[in-house]
Amino acid sequence: MTSRSSSSFYQSSVRGAAPSPSRPTGGWRAVVLLVAVMALIIVTLDVSTPDDFRARALLGLVPIMVALLAPVTVTAVVTGLLMCVYIGLQAVSPLPTGGSWAVLGPLMIGIGGLLGVLIARRREEQRARVQALTDIAEATQRAVMRGLPERFEDLRIADFYQPAARAARVGGDWYDFQPSPHGVRAVLGDVSGKGLPAVSASAWLLGAFREAAYHEERIEEVARRLEIAMQRYSAWTRITNDEGLTDAFSTGLLLHFPPTSPESVDIVNFGHEPPLVVTADGRVRTPELPAGLPLGMGTLGAAGPTVARLPFGVGDTLILFTDGVTECRDEGGTFYPVRERLPRLLSARGAKESPEALLRRLAEDLRAHRYGPPSDDAAITVIRRTAERAPYQNEADGELYEYRPKEPDDTADTAVQGAMTQYATDMRFLECASRSISSTKASA
C-alpha cells in the first residue's frame, strides 16, 4: 500500500531538506562570492591608498564573516588563503619593515581566523542542538499526527493541515483513520484553545480513538470512549496542575464505514460543522445531521451520542473541515464561504477528479482568500468511495481485518455497561501535587 505523509500540501511549502553539517549555509556559491567580493574590495583599497596607510590588514575581517556561513574547516582554509593573499601583496607592494602595519596585517588575519573558527564551532554546536530538538519534535509530531496511506479498503483519501503556529506540524485540529475488523473508522475534530495545551488534548483524543476505533464493534461505544477521554484529560490536567486545558472540549465528526452496508456511512456529530457531500454526478449538498454536544460536555446531556446514517455510494465524496476553514477571513473580514465556493471549484470532470486534485484546488483557494498569516488551525479531509478495494492487511495476518458478523447476544448491553465502568477511571481530586518535571522546566 502506498503511503504518504499527512499535510503534504502544506508541509511541502514549509519544510525542506535539512542542510548538511559540512555544507555552508546558503551553499558554496555564497561563501565563494563573499570571500571574493570582500577580498577584491580590500585589495583594491590597499592598492589605491598611500604607503602610510594600507587596507590589507582588513583581510582579518573576512574569516569572521565567513564563520557566519561556513563550518570550522572552511573558515580555517579561508584564513590560510587570506594569509597567502597577504604574503602576495607584501611581495608586490611591500610595507616598510620597520612600520607597525607590517606586523599588524598578519596579526589581524590570525586573530580574525581564530575568532572565525571559534564562532563557526559555536554555530555548529548550536545548529546541532537545534537539529536534535527538531528531530525530537518531528518524531513527537509524527506520533501525534501520523502519516496516512492513500487508500483504506474502498476509500481513497487526501488530507490537508495548516497549523496556526509557524512551521508547526500539529495543533488543536486532529484527524485520523483507523481500519478495524468492524470497518474503517475516521475522525476529525477541533480542540478548544491553541498552542501546546491544544496539542496535548488532541494527542490524548487521537490515542483514545486509535484504540477504541479498532477494538469496539459499535460506533456508539467509540463515541463514548472519546467523551471519557476528553473528560479524563481535563481531570488529569486539574489534578497535576499542568499547563493544559482544565476545561477542555472538542467538536468533531466520527465516521464509520460499515462493511455490511457498503453504500452508506454512519456519522456522529459532536457539535461540529457538518461535512459536504459531492455525489457521483457532481452535485454538492450539506447533509442534515443531529448536532450533539462537544466532547467533554457529555455530562450536560442525558442522551447518548446519536448516529446518523447517510447514503455514500461509489463515486461519492465526503469533505470534512474545521472552523479554521470557515472562519478564514479576507482583507475585508469576510469569512471563507466554503459551501458556496466548492461547486465552483469542481472541475469539468466532477466526481471523476482525484481527491488530491480537488483538495489542492480547495487549499489554494483558501490561501488566496486568507489575508495575512493564519489565525487558527485549518484541517480538510477528502474521502472518496471507489469501486476498487485495497485491503489493509499484512502478509502475516491477512485475515486480521476480515469482518466477521457476530451472533446476537443478549448480554451485549451488560458487557457494554461493564466496559463503561472499566473505562470510567476514578478521577477525583487528589490532595497531592504533581512531581513530574518536564525537560523544559528542568532546563529553565
Coordinates of C-alpha atoms in Angstrom, one line a residue:
M1 CA 0.0 0.0 0.0
T2 CA 1.3 3.4 -1.0
S3 CA 2.0 5.6 2.0
R4 CA 2.4 9.4 2.1
S5 CA 2.9 11.9 4.9
S6 CA -0.1 13.8 6.0
S7 CA -0.5 17.5 5.4
S8 CA 1.6 17.2 2.2
F9 CA 0.1 20.2 0.5
Y10 CA 1.2 22.5 3.4
Q11 CA 4.3 20.8 4.6
S12 CA 6.0 20.7 1.1
S13 CA 6.0 24.5 1.1
V14 CA 7.3 24.9 4.7
R15 CA 9.7 22.1 5.3
G16 CA 12.8 21.5 3.3
A17 CA 15.7 19.2 3.5
A18 CA 17.9 19.9 6.5
P19 CA 21.3 21.4 5.4
S20 CA 24.3 19.1 5.8
P21 CA 26.6 19.9 8.7
S22 CA 29.6 20.1 6.2
R23 CA 27.7 22.3 3.7
P24 CA 27.7 26.1 4.3
T25 CA 24.5 28.0 4.9
G26 CA 23.4 29.3 1.6
G27 CA 25.7 26.9 -0.4
W28 CA 29.2 27.0 -1.5
R29 CA 28.5 29.7 -4.1
A30 CA 27.5 32.1 -1.3
V31 CA 30.8 31.5 0.6
V32 CA 32.9 31.9 -2.6
L33 CA 31.1 35.0 -3.6
L34 CA 31.5 36.5 -0.1
V35 CA 35.2 35.8 0.1
A36 CA 35.9 37.0 -3.5
V37 CA 33.9 40.3 -3.1
M38 CA 35.5 41.2 0.3
A39 CA 39.0 40.3 -0.8
L40 CA 38.6 42.2 -4.0
I41 CA 37.4 45.3 -2.2
I42 CA 40.2 45.2 0.4
V43 CA 42.9 44.6 -2.2
T44 CA 41.6 47.4 -4.3
L45 CA 41.6 49.8 -1.3
D46 CA 45.1 48.6 -0.4
V47 CA 46.5 49.3 -3.9
S48 CA 44.8 52.7 -4.1
T49 CA 45.8 54.0 -0.7
P50 CA 49.1 55.7 0.0
D51 CA 52.1 53.9 1.6
D52 CA 51.5 55.3 5.0
F53 CA 48.0 53.6 5.2
R54 CA 47.3 50.2 3.7
A55 CA 44.0 48.3 3.9
R56 CA 45.4 44.8 3.7
A57 CA 45.1 44.4 7.4
L58 CA 41.3 44.4 7.0
L59 CA 41.6 40.9 5.5
G60 CA 41.3 39.8 9.1
L61 CA 37.6 40.6 9.0
V62 CA 36.9 38.1 6.2
P63 CA 37.2 34.9 8.3
I64 CA 34.7 36.4 10.9
M65 CA 32.2 37.0 8.1
V66 CA 32.8 33.5 6.6
A67 CA 32.2 31.9 10.0
L68 CA 28.6 33.1 9.9
L69 CA 28.0 30.9 6.9
A70 CA 30.6 28.1 6.8
P71 CA 31.8 25.4 9.1
V72 CA 35.1 25.3 11.1
T73 CA 37.1 23.6 8.3
V74 CA 36.1 26.1 5.6
T75 CA 36.8 29.0 7.9
A76 CA 40.3 27.7 8.7
V77 CA 41.0 27.1 5.0
V78 CA 39.8 30.6 4.1
T79 CA 42.1 32.0 6.8
G80 CA 45.1 30.2 5.3
L81 CA 44.2 31.5 1.8
L82 CA 44.0 35.1 3.1
M83 CA 47.4 34.8 4.7
C84 CA 48.7 33.7 1.3
V85 CA 47.0 36.8 -0.3
Y86 CA 48.7 39.0 2.3
I87 CA 52.1 37.5 1.5
G88 CA 51.4 38.1 -2.2
L89 CA 50.6 41.7 -1.5
Q90 CA 53.7 42.1 0.5
A91 CA 55.8 40.7 -2.4
V92 CA 54.1 43.1 -4.9
S93 CA 53.9 46.2 -2.7
P94 CA 55.9 45.6 0.5
L95 CA 55.3 47.7 3.5
P96 CA 58.2 49.3 5.4
T97 CA 59.7 46.6 7.6
G98 CA 60.0 48.9 10.5
G99 CA 56.4 50.1 10.3
S100 CA 53.6 48.9 12.5
W101 CA 51.4 47.9 9.5
A102 CA 53.8 45.1 8.6
V103 CA 53.2 43.4 11.9
L104 CA 49.5 44.4 12.2
G105 CA 48.4 42.7 9.0
P106 CA 49.4 39.1 9.9
L107 CA 48.2 39.7 13.5
M108 CA 44.8 40.9 12.3
I109 CA 44.4 37.9 9.9
G110 CA 45.5 35.5 12.7
I111 CA 43.1 36.9 15.3
G112 CA 40.3 37.1 12.7
G113 CA 40.9 33.5 11.7
L114 CA 40.9 32.4 15.4
L115 CA 37.7 34.3 16.2
G116 CA 36.1 32.9 13.0
V117 CA 36.9 29.3 14.0
L118 CA 35.5 29.8 17.4
I119 CA 32.4 31.4 16.0
A120 CA 31.9 28.7 13.4
R121 CA 32.4 26.0 16.1
R122 CA 29.8 27.6 18.4
R123 CA 27.4 28.0 15.5
E124 CA 27.8 24.3 14.6
E125 CA 27.1 23.3 18.2
Q126 CA 24.0 25.4 18.3
R127 CA 22.8 24.1 14.9
A128 CA 23.4 20.5 16.1
R129 CA 21.4 21.2 19.2
V130 CA 18.6 22.8 17.3
Q131 CA 18.6 19.9 14.8
A132 CA 18.4 17.4 17.7
L133 CA 15.5 19.3 19.2
T134 CA 13.9 19.5 15.8
D135 CA 14.2 15.7 15.2
I136 CA 12.7 15.1 18.6
A137 CA 9.8 17.4 17.9
E138 CA 9.3 15.9 14.4
A139 CA 9.2 12.4 15.9
T140 CA 6.7 13.5 18.5
Q141 CA 4.6 15.3 16.0
R142 CA 4.6 12.3 13.7
A143 CA 3.5 10.1 16.6
V144 CA 0.6 12.5 17.2
M145 CA -0.4 13.2 13.6
R146 CA 0.8 10.1 11.8
G147 CA 1.1 9.7 8.1
L148 CA -1.8 8.2 6.2
P149 CA -1.9 5.9 3.3
E150 CA -3.8 6.9 0.1
R151 CA -6.4 4.2 0.5
F152 CA -8.3 2.3 3.2
E153 CA -10.3 -0.6 1.7
D154 CA -12.5 1.1 -0.9
L155 CA -11.8 4.6 0.4
R156 CA -9.4 7.0 -1.2
I157 CA -8.3 9.9 1.0
A158 CA -6.5 13.2 0.8
D159 CA -5.7 15.4 3.7
F160 CA -4.6 19.0 4.3
Y161 CA -3.4 20.5 7.6
Q162 CA -2.3 24.1 8.2
P163 CA -1.4 24.8 11.8
A164 CA -1.7 28.4 13.0
A165 CA 1.8 28.2 14.7
R166 CA 4.5 28.9 12.2
A167 CA 6.5 25.9 10.9
A168 CA 4.5 23.6 13.2
R169 CA 3.0 20.3 12.1
V170 CA 0.3 19.8 14.6
G171 CA -2.1 22.0 16.6
G172 CA -5.6 21.9 18.1
D173 CA -7.1 20.2 15.0
W174 CA -6.9 16.5 14.9
Y175 CA -8.0 13.7 12.5
D176 CA -7.1 10.1 11.7
F177 CA -8.3 6.9 10.1
Q178 CA -8.4 3.5 11.7
P179 CA -9.2 0.2 10.0
S180 CA -10.7 -2.4 12.2
P181 CA -12.4 -5.8 12.0
H182 CA -15.7 -3.8 12.1
G183 CA -15.0 -1.5 9.3
V184 CA -12.9 1.7 8.7
R185 CA -13.4 4.5 11.2
A186 CA -12.4 8.1 10.7
V187 CA -12.5 11.2 12.9
L188 CA -11.9 14.9 12.5
G189 CA -12.1 17.4 15.4
D190 CA -11.1 20.8 16.7
V191 CA -10.0 21.2 20.4
S192 CA -10.7 24.4 22.2
G193 CA -7.8 26.7 22.7
K194 CA -4.4 27.0 20.9
G195 CA -0.8 26.2 21.4
L196 CA 0.8 23.3 23.3
P197 CA -2.3 22.7 25.6
A198 CA -4.4 22.1 22.5
V199 CA -1.8 19.8 21.0
S200 CA -1.7 17.8 24.3
A201 CA -5.5 17.5 24.2
S202 CA -5.6 16.4 20.6
A203 CA -2.9 13.8 21.2
W204 CA -4.9 12.4 24.1
L205 CA -8.0 12.1 21.9
L206 CA -6.1 10.6 19.0
G207 CA -4.7 7.9 21.2
A208 CA -8.2 7.1 22.5
F209 CA -9.6 7.0 19.0
R210 CA -7.0 4.6 17.6
E211 CA -7.6 2.1 20.4
A212 CA -11.3 2.4 20.6
A213 CA -11.9 2.5 16.9
Y214 CA -10.1 -0.8 16.4
H215 CA -11.5 -2.7 19.3
E216 CA -15.1 -1.5 19.7
E217 CA -17.7 -3.0 17.4
R218 CA -20.3 -0.3 18.0
I219 CA -19.6 3.2 16.8
E220 CA -21.6 4.5 19.8
E221 CA -19.1 2.9 22.1
V222 CA -16.2 4.6 20.2
A223 CA -18.0 7.9 20.7
R224 CA -18.4 7.2 24.4
R225 CA -14.7 6.4 24.7
L226 CA -13.8 9.7 23.1
E227 CA -16.1 11.5 25.6
I228 CA -14.5 9.7 28.5
A229 CA -11.0 10.5 27.2
M230 CA -11.8 14.2 26.9
Q231 CA -13.1 14.3 30.5
R232 CA -10.2 12.3 31.8
Y233 CA -7.8 14.7 30.1
S234 CA -9.4 17.7 31.8
A235 CA -9.4 16.0 35.2
W236 CA -5.8 14.9 34.9
T237 CA -4.8 18.5 34.0
R238 CA -6.6 19.8 37.1
I239 CA -5.0 17.2 39.4
T240 CA -1.5 17.7 38.2
N241 CA -1.7 21.5 37.9
D242 CA -0.2 21.1 34.4
E243 CA -0.2 23.7 31.7
G244 CA -3.2 22.3 29.9
L245 CA -6.8 23.0 29.2
T246 CA -8.5 22.3 32.5
D247 CA -12.0 22.6 31.0
A248 CA -11.1 21.3 27.5
F249 CA -13.7 20.4 24.9
S250 CA -13.6 19.5 21.3
T251 CA -16.0 19.5 18.5
G252 CA -15.7 16.7 16.0
L253 CA -17.1 14.2 13.5
L254 CA -16.8 10.5 14.0
L255 CA -17.4 8.3 10.9
H256 CA -17.9 4.6 10.5
F257 CA -18.0 2.8 7.1
P258 CA -19.8 -0.4 7.9
P259 CA -18.8 -3.4 5.8
T260 CA -22.3 -4.8 6.0
S261 CA -23.6 -1.6 4.3
P262 CA -21.1 -0.6 1.7
E263 CA -23.4 2.1 0.2
S264 CA -23.6 4.2 3.4
V265 CA -21.7 5.9 6.2
D266 CA -22.5 6.4 9.9
I267 CA -21.7 9.8 11.4
V268 CA -21.7 11.0 15.0
N269 CA -21.6 14.8 15.2
F270 CA -20.1 16.4 18.3
G271 CA -21.2 19.9 17.7
H272 CA -19.0 20.2 14.6
E273 CA -19.5 21.8 11.2
P274 CA -21.4 19.2 9.0
P275 CA -19.4 17.9 6.1
L276 CA -20.0 18.5 2.4
V277 CA -21.1 15.7 0.1
V278 CA -20.2 15.6 -3.6
T279 CA -22.3 13.0 -5.3
A280 CA -21.1 10.9 -8.2
D281 CA -23.0 13.1 -10.6
G282 CA -21.2 16.3 -9.3
R283 CA -24.0 17.7 -7.1
V284 CA -22.9 19.4 -3.8
R285 CA -25.1 19.2 -0.7
T286 CA -24.9 19.6 3.0
P287 CA -26.4 16.6 4.9
E288 CA -28.7 17.2 7.9
L289 CA -27.0 15.8 11.0
P290 CA -28.2 15.9 14.5
A291 CA -25.8 18.2 16.4
G292 CA -24.7 16.6 19.7
L293 CA -22.7 18.1 22.5
P294 CA -18.9 18.7 22.0
L295 CA -16.6 16.1 23.5
G296 CA -16.0 16.9 27.2
M297 CA -19.5 18.2 27.7
G298 CA -21.3 14.9 27.7
T299 CA -22.4 15.3 31.4
L300 CA -24.6 18.2 30.3
G301 CA -26.9 15.9 28.4
A302 CA -28.7 12.8 29.4
A303 CA -28.9 11.2 25.9
G304 CA -26.0 9.4 24.4
P305 CA -24.4 10.0 21.0
T306 CA -26.8 10.0 18.1
V307 CA -25.7 8.1 15.0
A308 CA -26.9 9.3 11.6
R309 CA -26.7 7.0 8.5
L310 CA -26.1 8.7 5.2
P311 CA -26.0 7.3 1.7
F312 CA -22.4 7.1 0.4
G313 CA -22.0 5.1 -2.7
V314 CA -19.3 4.5 -5.3
G315 CA -18.1 7.9 -6.7
D316 CA -19.5 9.9 -3.8
T317 CA -17.1 12.2 -1.9
L318 CA -17.1 13.5 1.7
I319 CA -15.3 16.7 2.6
L320 CA -14.6 17.3 6.3
F321 CA -13.2 20.5 7.6
T322 CA -12.6 22.5 10.8
D323 CA -13.6 26.1 11.7
G324 CA -10.1 27.2 10.6
V325 CA -11.5 26.9 7.1
T326 CA -15.0 28.5 7.6
E327 CA -13.6 31.3 9.8
C328 CA -10.7 32.2 7.5
R329 CA -11.1 36.0 6.7
D330 CA -10.1 38.1 3.8
E331 CA -8.8 41.7 3.9
G332 CA -12.4 42.9 4.4
G333 CA -13.1 40.5 7.3
T334 CA -15.4 38.2 5.2
F335 CA -15.4 34.5 6.2
Y336 CA -14.4 31.9 3.6
P337 CA -17.7 30.6 2.1
V338 CA -16.6 27.0 1.6
R339 CA -20.1 25.7 0.9
E340 CA -20.7 28.3 -1.8
R341 CA -17.2 28.1 -3.3
L342 CA -16.9 24.4 -3.6
P343 CA -19.3 23.9 -6.5
R344 CA -17.2 26.5 -8.5
L345 CA -14.0 24.6 -7.6
L346 CA -15.2 21.3 -9.1
S347 CA -13.6 20.7 -12.5
A348 CA -15.5 19.6 -15.6
R349 CA -14.6 16.0 -14.6
G350 CA -16.7 16.4 -11.5
A351 CA -16.6 13.4 -9.2
K352 CA -14.1 11.6 -11.5
E353 CA -11.4 14.1 -10.5
S354 CA -9.0 12.7 -7.9
P355 CA -9.4 13.7 -4.3
E356 CA -5.9 15.0 -4.3
A357 CA -6.6 17.4 -7.2
L358 CA -9.9 18.6 -5.5
L359 CA -8.1 19.1 -2.2
R360 CA -5.3 21.0 -3.8
R361 CA -7.7 23.4 -5.6
L362 CA -9.6 23.9 -2.4
A363 CA -6.4 24.6 -0.3
E364 CA -5.1 27.1 -2.9
D365 CA -8.4 28.9 -3.0
L366 CA -8.4 29.1 0.8
R367 CA -4.9 30.6 0.8
A368 CA -5.9 33.1 -1.8
H369 CA -8.9 34.2 0.3
R370 CA -6.9 34.5 3.6
Y371 CA -5.4 37.9 4.4
G372 CA -2.2 37.7 6.5
P373 CA -1.0 34.7 8.4
P374 CA -3.5 32.0 9.6
S375 CA -5.2 32.9 12.8
D376 CA -6.4 29.3 13.5
D377 CA -5.5 25.8 12.6
A378 CA -7.2 24.5 9.5
A379 CA -7.8 20.9 8.5
I380 CA -9.5 19.4 5.5
T381 CA -10.0 15.7 4.7
V382 CA -11.4 14.4 1.4
I383 CA -12.8 10.9 1.3
R384 CA -13.9 9.2 -1.9
R385 CA -15.6 5.8 -2.2
T386 CA -14.2 3.9 -5.2
A387 CA -15.1 0.6 -6.9
E388 CA -11.6 -0.7 -6.3
R389 CA -10.6 -2.2 -2.9
A390 CA -7.2 -2.1 -1.3
P391 CA -7.3 -4.4 1.8
Y392 CA -5.5 -3.0 4.8
Q393 CA -3.5 -6.0 5.9
N394 CA -0.1 -7.6 6.2
E395 CA 1.0 -10.9 4.7
A396 CA 1.5 -12.4 8.2
D397 CA -2.0 -11.5 9.3
G398 CA -4.0 -11.5 6.1
E399 CA -7.3 -12.1 8.0
L400 CA -6.7 -9.6 10.7
Y401 CA -9.2 -7.1 9.3
E402 CA -11.6 -9.5 7.9
Y403 CA -15.1 -8.7 9.1
R404 CA -16.9 -11.5 10.9
P405 CA -20.5 -10.6 12.0
K406 CA -21.3 -11.8 15.5
E407 CA -24.2 -13.8 16.6
P408 CA -26.9 -11.9 18.5
D409 CA -26.0 -11.8 22.2
D410 CA -28.5 -10.8 24.9
T411 CA -25.6 -9.9 27.2
A412 CA -24.2 -7.3 24.8
D413 CA -25.8 -4.4 26.8
T414 CA -24.4 -5.8 30.0
A415 CA -21.0 -6.1 28.5
V416 CA -21.1 -2.5 27.3
Q417 CA -22.1 -1.3 30.8
G418 CA -19.3 -3.3 32.3
A419 CA -16.8 -1.8 29.9
M420 CA -18.1 1.7 30.6
T421 CA -17.4 1.1 34.3
Q422 CA -13.9 -0.1 33.5
Y423 CA -13.1 2.9 31.3
A424 CA -14.5 5.5 33.6
T425 CA -11.4 5.7 35.8
D426 CA -11.9 7.5 39.1
M427 CA -10.5 11.0 38.6
R428 CA -11.5 12.5 42.0
F429 CA -9.3 15.5 43.0
L430 CA -6.4 14.2 45.0
E431 CA -4.7 16.3 47.7
C432 CA -1.3 15.9 46.2
A433 CA 0.7 18.0 43.7
S434 CA 2.3 16.7 40.6
R435 CA 6.0 15.8 41.0
S436 CA 6.7 15.3 37.3
I437 CA 9.1 17.9 35.8
S438 CA 9.3 18.4 32.1
S439 CA 12.7 18.8 30.4
T440 CA 11.8 22.4 29.5
K441 CA 11.1 23.3 33.1
A442 CA 14.2 21.4 34.3
S443 CA 16.5 23.2 31.9
A444 CA 15.0 26.6 33.0

